[in-house]
Short mmCIF file of C-alpha atoms in Angstrom, two decimals:
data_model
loop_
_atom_site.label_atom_id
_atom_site.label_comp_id
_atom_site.label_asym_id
_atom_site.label_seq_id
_atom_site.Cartn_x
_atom_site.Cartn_y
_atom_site.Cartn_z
CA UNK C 167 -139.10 -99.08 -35.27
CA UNK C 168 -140.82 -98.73 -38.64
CA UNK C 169 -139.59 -96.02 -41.13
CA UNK C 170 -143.36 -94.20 -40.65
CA UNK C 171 -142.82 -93.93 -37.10
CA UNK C 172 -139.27 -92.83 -37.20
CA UNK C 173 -138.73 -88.97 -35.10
CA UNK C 174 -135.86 -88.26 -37.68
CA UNK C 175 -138.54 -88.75 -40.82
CA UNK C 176 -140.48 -86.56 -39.40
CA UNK C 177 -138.16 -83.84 -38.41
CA UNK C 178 -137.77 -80.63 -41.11
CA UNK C 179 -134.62 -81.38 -43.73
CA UNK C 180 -132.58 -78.21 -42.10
CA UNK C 181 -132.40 -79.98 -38.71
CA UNK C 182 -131.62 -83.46 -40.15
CA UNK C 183 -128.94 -81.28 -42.13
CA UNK C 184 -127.67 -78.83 -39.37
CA UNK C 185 -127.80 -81.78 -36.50
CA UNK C 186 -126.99 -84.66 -38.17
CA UNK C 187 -125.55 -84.64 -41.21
CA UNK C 188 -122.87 -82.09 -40.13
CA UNK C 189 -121.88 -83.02 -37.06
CA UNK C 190 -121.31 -86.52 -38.42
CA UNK C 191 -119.78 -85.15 -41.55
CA UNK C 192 -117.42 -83.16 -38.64
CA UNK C 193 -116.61 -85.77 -36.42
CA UNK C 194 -115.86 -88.01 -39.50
CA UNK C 195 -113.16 -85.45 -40.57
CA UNK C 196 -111.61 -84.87 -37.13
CA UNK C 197 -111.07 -89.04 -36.92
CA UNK C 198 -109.73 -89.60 -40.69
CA UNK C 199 -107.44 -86.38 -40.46
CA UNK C 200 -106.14 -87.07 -37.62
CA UNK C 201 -105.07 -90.76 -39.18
CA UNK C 202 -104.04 -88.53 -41.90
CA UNK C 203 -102.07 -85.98 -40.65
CA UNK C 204 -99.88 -88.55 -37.60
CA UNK C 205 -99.02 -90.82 -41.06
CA UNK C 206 -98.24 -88.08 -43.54
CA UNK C 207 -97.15 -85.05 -41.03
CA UNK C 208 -95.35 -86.21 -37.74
CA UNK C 209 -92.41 -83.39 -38.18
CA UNK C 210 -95.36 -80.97 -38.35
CA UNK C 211 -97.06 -82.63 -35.33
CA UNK C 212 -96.50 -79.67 -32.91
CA UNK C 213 -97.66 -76.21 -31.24
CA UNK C 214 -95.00 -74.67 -33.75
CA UNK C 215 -93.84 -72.61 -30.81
CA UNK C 216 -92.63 -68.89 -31.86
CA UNK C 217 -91.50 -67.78 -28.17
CA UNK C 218 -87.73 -66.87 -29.76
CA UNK C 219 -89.66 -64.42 -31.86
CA UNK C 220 -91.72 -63.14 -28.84
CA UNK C 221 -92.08 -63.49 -25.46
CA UNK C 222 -93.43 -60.96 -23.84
CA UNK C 223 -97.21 -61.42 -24.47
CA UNK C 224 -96.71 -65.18 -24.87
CA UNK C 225 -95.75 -65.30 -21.05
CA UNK C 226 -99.17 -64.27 -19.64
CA UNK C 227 -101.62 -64.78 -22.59
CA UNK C 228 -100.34 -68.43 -23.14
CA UNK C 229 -100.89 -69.91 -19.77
CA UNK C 230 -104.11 -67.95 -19.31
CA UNK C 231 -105.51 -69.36 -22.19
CA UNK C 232 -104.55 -72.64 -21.62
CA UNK C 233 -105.67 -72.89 -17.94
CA UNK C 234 -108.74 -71.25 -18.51
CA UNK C 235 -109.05 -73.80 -21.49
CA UNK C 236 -108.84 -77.01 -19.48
CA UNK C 237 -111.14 -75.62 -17.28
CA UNK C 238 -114.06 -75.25 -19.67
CA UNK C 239 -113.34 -78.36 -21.42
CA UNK C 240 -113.78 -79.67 -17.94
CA UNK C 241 -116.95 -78.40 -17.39
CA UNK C 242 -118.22 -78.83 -20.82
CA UNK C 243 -117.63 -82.60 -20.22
CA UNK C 244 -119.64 -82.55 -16.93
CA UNK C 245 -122.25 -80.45 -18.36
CA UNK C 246 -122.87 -82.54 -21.62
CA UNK C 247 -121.84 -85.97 -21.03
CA UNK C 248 -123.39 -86.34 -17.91
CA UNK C 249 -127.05 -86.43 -17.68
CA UNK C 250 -128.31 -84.35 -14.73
CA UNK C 251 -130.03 -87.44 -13.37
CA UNK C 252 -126.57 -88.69 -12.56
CA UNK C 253 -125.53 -85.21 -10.78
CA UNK C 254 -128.99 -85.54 -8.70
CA UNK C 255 -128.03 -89.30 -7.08
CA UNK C 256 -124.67 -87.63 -6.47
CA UNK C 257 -126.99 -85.42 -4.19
CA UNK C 258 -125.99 -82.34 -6.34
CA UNK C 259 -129.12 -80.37 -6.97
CA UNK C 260 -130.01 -78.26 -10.28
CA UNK C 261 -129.72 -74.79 -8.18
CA UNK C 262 -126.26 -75.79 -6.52
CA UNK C 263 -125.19 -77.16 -10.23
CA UNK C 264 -126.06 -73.76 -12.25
CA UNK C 265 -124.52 -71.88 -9.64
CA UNK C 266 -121.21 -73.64 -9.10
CA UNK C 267 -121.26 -73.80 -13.45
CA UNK C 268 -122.07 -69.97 -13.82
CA UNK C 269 -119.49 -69.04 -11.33
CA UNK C 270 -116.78 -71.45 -12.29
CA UNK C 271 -117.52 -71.23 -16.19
CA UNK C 272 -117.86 -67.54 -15.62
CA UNK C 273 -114.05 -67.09 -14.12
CA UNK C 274 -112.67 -69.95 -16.67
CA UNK C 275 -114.24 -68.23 -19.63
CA UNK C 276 -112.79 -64.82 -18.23
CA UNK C 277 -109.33 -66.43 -18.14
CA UNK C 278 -109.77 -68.34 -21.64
CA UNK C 279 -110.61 -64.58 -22.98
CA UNK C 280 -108.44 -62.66 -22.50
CA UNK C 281 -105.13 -65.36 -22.83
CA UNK C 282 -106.92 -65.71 -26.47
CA UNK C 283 -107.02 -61.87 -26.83
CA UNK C 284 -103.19 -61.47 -26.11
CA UNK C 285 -102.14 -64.41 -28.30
CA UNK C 286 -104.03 -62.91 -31.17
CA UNK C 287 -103.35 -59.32 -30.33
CA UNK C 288 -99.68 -60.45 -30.84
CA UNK C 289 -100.17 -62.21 -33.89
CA UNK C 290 -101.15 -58.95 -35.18
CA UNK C 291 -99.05 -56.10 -33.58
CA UNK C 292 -95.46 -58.29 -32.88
CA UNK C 293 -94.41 -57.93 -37.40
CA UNK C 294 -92.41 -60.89 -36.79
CA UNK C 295 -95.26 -62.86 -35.61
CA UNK C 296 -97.51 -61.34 -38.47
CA UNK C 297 -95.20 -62.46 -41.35
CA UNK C 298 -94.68 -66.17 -39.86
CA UNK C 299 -98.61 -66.88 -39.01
CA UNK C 300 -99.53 -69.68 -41.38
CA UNK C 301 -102.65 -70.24 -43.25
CA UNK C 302 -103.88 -72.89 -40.56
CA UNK C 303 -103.65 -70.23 -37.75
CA UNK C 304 -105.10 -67.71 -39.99
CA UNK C 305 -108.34 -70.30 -40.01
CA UNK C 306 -107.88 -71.72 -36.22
CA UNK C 307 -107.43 -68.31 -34.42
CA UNK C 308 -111.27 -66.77 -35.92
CA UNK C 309 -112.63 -70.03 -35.58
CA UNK C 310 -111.67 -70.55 -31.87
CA UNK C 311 -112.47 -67.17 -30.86
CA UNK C 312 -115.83 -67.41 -32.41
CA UNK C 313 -116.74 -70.63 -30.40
CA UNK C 314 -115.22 -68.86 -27.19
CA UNK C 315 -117.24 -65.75 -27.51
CA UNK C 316 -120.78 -67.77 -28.44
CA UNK C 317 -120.40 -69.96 -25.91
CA UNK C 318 -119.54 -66.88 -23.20
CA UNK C 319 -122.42 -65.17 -25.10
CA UNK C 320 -124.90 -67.84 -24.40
CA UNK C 321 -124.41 -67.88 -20.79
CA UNK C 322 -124.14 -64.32 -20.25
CA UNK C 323 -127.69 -63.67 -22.14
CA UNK C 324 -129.37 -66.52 -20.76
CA UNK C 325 -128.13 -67.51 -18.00
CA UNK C 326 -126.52 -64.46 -15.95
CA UNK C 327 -128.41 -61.64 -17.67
CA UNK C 328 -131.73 -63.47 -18.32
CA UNK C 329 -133.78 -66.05 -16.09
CA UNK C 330 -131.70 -68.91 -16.77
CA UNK C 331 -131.95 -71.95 -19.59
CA UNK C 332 -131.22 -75.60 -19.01
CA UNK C 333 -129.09 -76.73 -21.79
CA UNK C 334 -128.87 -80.36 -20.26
CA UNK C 335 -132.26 -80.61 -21.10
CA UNK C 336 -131.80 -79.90 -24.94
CA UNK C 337 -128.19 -79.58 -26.09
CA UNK C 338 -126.86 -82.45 -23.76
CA UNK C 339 -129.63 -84.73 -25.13
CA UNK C 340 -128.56 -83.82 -28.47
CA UNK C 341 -125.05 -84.34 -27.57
CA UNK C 342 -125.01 -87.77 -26.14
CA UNK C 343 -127.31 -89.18 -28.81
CA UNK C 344 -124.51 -88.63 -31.66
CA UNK C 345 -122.31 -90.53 -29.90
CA UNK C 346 -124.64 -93.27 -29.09
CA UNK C 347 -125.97 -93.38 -32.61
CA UNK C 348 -129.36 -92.51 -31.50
CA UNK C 349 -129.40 -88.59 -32.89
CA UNK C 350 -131.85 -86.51 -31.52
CA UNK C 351 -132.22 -83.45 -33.52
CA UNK C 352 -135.02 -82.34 -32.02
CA UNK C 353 -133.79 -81.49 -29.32
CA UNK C 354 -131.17 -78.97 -30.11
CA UNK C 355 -133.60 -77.67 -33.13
CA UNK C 356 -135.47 -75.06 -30.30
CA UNK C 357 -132.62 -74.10 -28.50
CA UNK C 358 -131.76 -70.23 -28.44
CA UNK C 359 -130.02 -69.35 -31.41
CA UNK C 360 -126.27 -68.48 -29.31
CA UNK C 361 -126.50 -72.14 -28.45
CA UNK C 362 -127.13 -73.32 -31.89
CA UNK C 363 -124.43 -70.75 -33.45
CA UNK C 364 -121.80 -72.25 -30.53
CA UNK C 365 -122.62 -75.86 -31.22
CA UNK C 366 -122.30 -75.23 -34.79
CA UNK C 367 -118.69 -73.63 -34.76
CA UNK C 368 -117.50 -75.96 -32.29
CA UNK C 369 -118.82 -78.53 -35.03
CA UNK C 370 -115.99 -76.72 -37.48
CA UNK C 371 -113.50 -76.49 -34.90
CA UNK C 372 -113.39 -80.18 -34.43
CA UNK C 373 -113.49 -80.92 -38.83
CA UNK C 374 -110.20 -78.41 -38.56
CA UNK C 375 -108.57 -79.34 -35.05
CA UNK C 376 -105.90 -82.29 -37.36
CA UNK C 377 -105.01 -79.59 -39.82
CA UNK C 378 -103.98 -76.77 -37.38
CA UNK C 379 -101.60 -76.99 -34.34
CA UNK C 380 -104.43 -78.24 -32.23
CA UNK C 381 -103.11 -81.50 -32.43
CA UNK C 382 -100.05 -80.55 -29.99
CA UNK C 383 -103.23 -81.30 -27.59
CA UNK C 384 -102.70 -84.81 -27.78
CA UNK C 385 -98.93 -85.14 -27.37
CA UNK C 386 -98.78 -82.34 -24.34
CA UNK C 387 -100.58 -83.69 -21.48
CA UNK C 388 -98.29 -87.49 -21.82
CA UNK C 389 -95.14 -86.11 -22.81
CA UNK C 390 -95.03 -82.90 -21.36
CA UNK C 391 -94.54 -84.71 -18.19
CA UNK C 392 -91.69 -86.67 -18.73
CA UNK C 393 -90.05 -84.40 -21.64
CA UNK C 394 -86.81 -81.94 -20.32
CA UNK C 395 -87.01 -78.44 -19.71
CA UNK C 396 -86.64 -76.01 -22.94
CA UNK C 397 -84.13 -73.21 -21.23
CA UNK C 398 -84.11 -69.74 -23.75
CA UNK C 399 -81.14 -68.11 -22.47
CA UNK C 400 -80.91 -64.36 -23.24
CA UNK C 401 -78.30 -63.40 -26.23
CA UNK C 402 -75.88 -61.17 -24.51
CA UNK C 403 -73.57 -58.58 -26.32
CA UNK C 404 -69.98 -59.75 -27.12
CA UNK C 405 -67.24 -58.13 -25.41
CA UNK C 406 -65.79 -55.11 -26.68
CA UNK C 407 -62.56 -55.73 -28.77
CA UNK C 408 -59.69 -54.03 -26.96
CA UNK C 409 -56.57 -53.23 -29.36
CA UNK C 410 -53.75 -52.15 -26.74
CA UNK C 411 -54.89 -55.85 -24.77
CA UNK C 412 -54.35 -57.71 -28.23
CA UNK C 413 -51.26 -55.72 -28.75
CA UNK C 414 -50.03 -56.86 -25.80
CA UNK C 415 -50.61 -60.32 -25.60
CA UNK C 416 -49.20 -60.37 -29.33
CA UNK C 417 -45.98 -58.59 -27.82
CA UNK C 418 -45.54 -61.21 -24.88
CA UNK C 419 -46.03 -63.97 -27.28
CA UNK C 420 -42.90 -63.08 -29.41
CA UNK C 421 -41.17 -62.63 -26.04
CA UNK C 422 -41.75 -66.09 -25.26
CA UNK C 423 -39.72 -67.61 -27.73
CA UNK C 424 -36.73 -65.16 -27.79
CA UNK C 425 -36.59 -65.38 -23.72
CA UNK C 426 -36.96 -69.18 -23.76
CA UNK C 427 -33.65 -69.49 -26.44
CA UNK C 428 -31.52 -66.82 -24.55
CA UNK C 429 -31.66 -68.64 -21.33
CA UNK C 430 -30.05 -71.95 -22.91
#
């Protein structure tokens, strides 16, 4: 295909800019820095766990967030990776497919939410949290809770509140053809704008996912597994220190000694 007849030479310098220079320029980041951080960083290769500062709120928000998580990666993978022609020869139709996805994404996102809301609500209101939050988690938490709340804001406005918009028409396309080399910024370029905004931060999330404690991701699901159980046992108080029981055992040792020599 000639240069002339090209559909990225024709497309407007924004688009070639917004959806396809910097998701390349973001995925190109997220492979190096990875590299990067495994050669120069393995000690700091970690979740950086603070649950002996605070437990309370890490209890519920942490597995919320986490299971509500995996669930919209999961559907984000079957949603963009998958073309829908592949989900129709699986005898799946569009109707049953935005329904099950609404529902599904609907309770996941819910989930995802509010774990997020209680992990940053105790960055902020537990002090000893506060003082110990680095300046990757000062980055990672905003970041991450802006891509969660577009993404929840996308479907809510076009999909559950409006007359529904098929993303694996547009986005999906645009998805698959960075990875196949074959970008397609057209057609992401007349998506609604909450699509555009989510696909954009999770753009950044992936250029600063080997820089923050993301990267526990790919260590947990392997050696989680196999690894032994952490066990946090509770610090109890020490026991009181009773004089007249020290006195006394004092009093029987020196009678020990002078008992034993009398008797010989």
């Amino acid at each position: 295909m000639s240069a002339a007849s090209s559909p990225l030479t024709s497309m407007d310098g924004t688009d070639l800019l917004l959806w396809v220079a910097v998701p390349y320029a973001c995925l190109a980041v997220f492979a190096v820095g990875h590299v990067w951080r495994y050669r120069k960083d393995q000690f700091g290769w970690t979740s950086r766990t603070s649950q002996l500062l605070e437990h309370r709120w890490l209890r519920w928000g942490s597995p919320l967030f986490h299971l509500g998580a995996f669930a919209v990666i999961a559907g984000h993978v079957v949603g963009l990776a998958v073309p829908a022609s592949l989900t129709a020869k699986a005898g799946v139709s569009e109707h049953a497919y935005h329904t099950v996805a609404v529902t599904l994404g609907s309770v996941a996102g819910a989930a995802m939410v509010v774990g997020l809301g209680m992990l940053c609500a105790r960055r902020l209101l537990a002090p000893r949290i506060r003082t110990r939050t680095s300046s990757s988690d000062k980055l990672l938490f905003p970041l991450l809770a802006a891509t969660v709340l577009l993404g929840i804001a996308a479907t809510v406005v076009h999909n559950v509140a409006g007359g529904g918009y098929d993303y694996r028409s547009t986005v999906s396309v645009w998805f698959r053809g960075l990875f196949l080399l074959q970008p397609k910024p057209e057609a992401i370029s007349g998506a609604p704008l909450l699509f555009q905004l989510h696909a954009l931060s999770a753009c950044l999330l992936f250029a600063a996912w080997p820089f923050t404690r993301l990267v526990h991701v790919w260590s947990a699901p392997i050696g989680y597994l196999r690894r032994p159980y952490l066990v946090y046992r509770r610090k109890t108080a020490a026991p009181a220190y009773d004089r007249s029981a020290a006195a006394a055992a004092a009093a029987a040792a020196r009678r020990g000694p002078a008992e034993a020599k009398a008797s010989r």
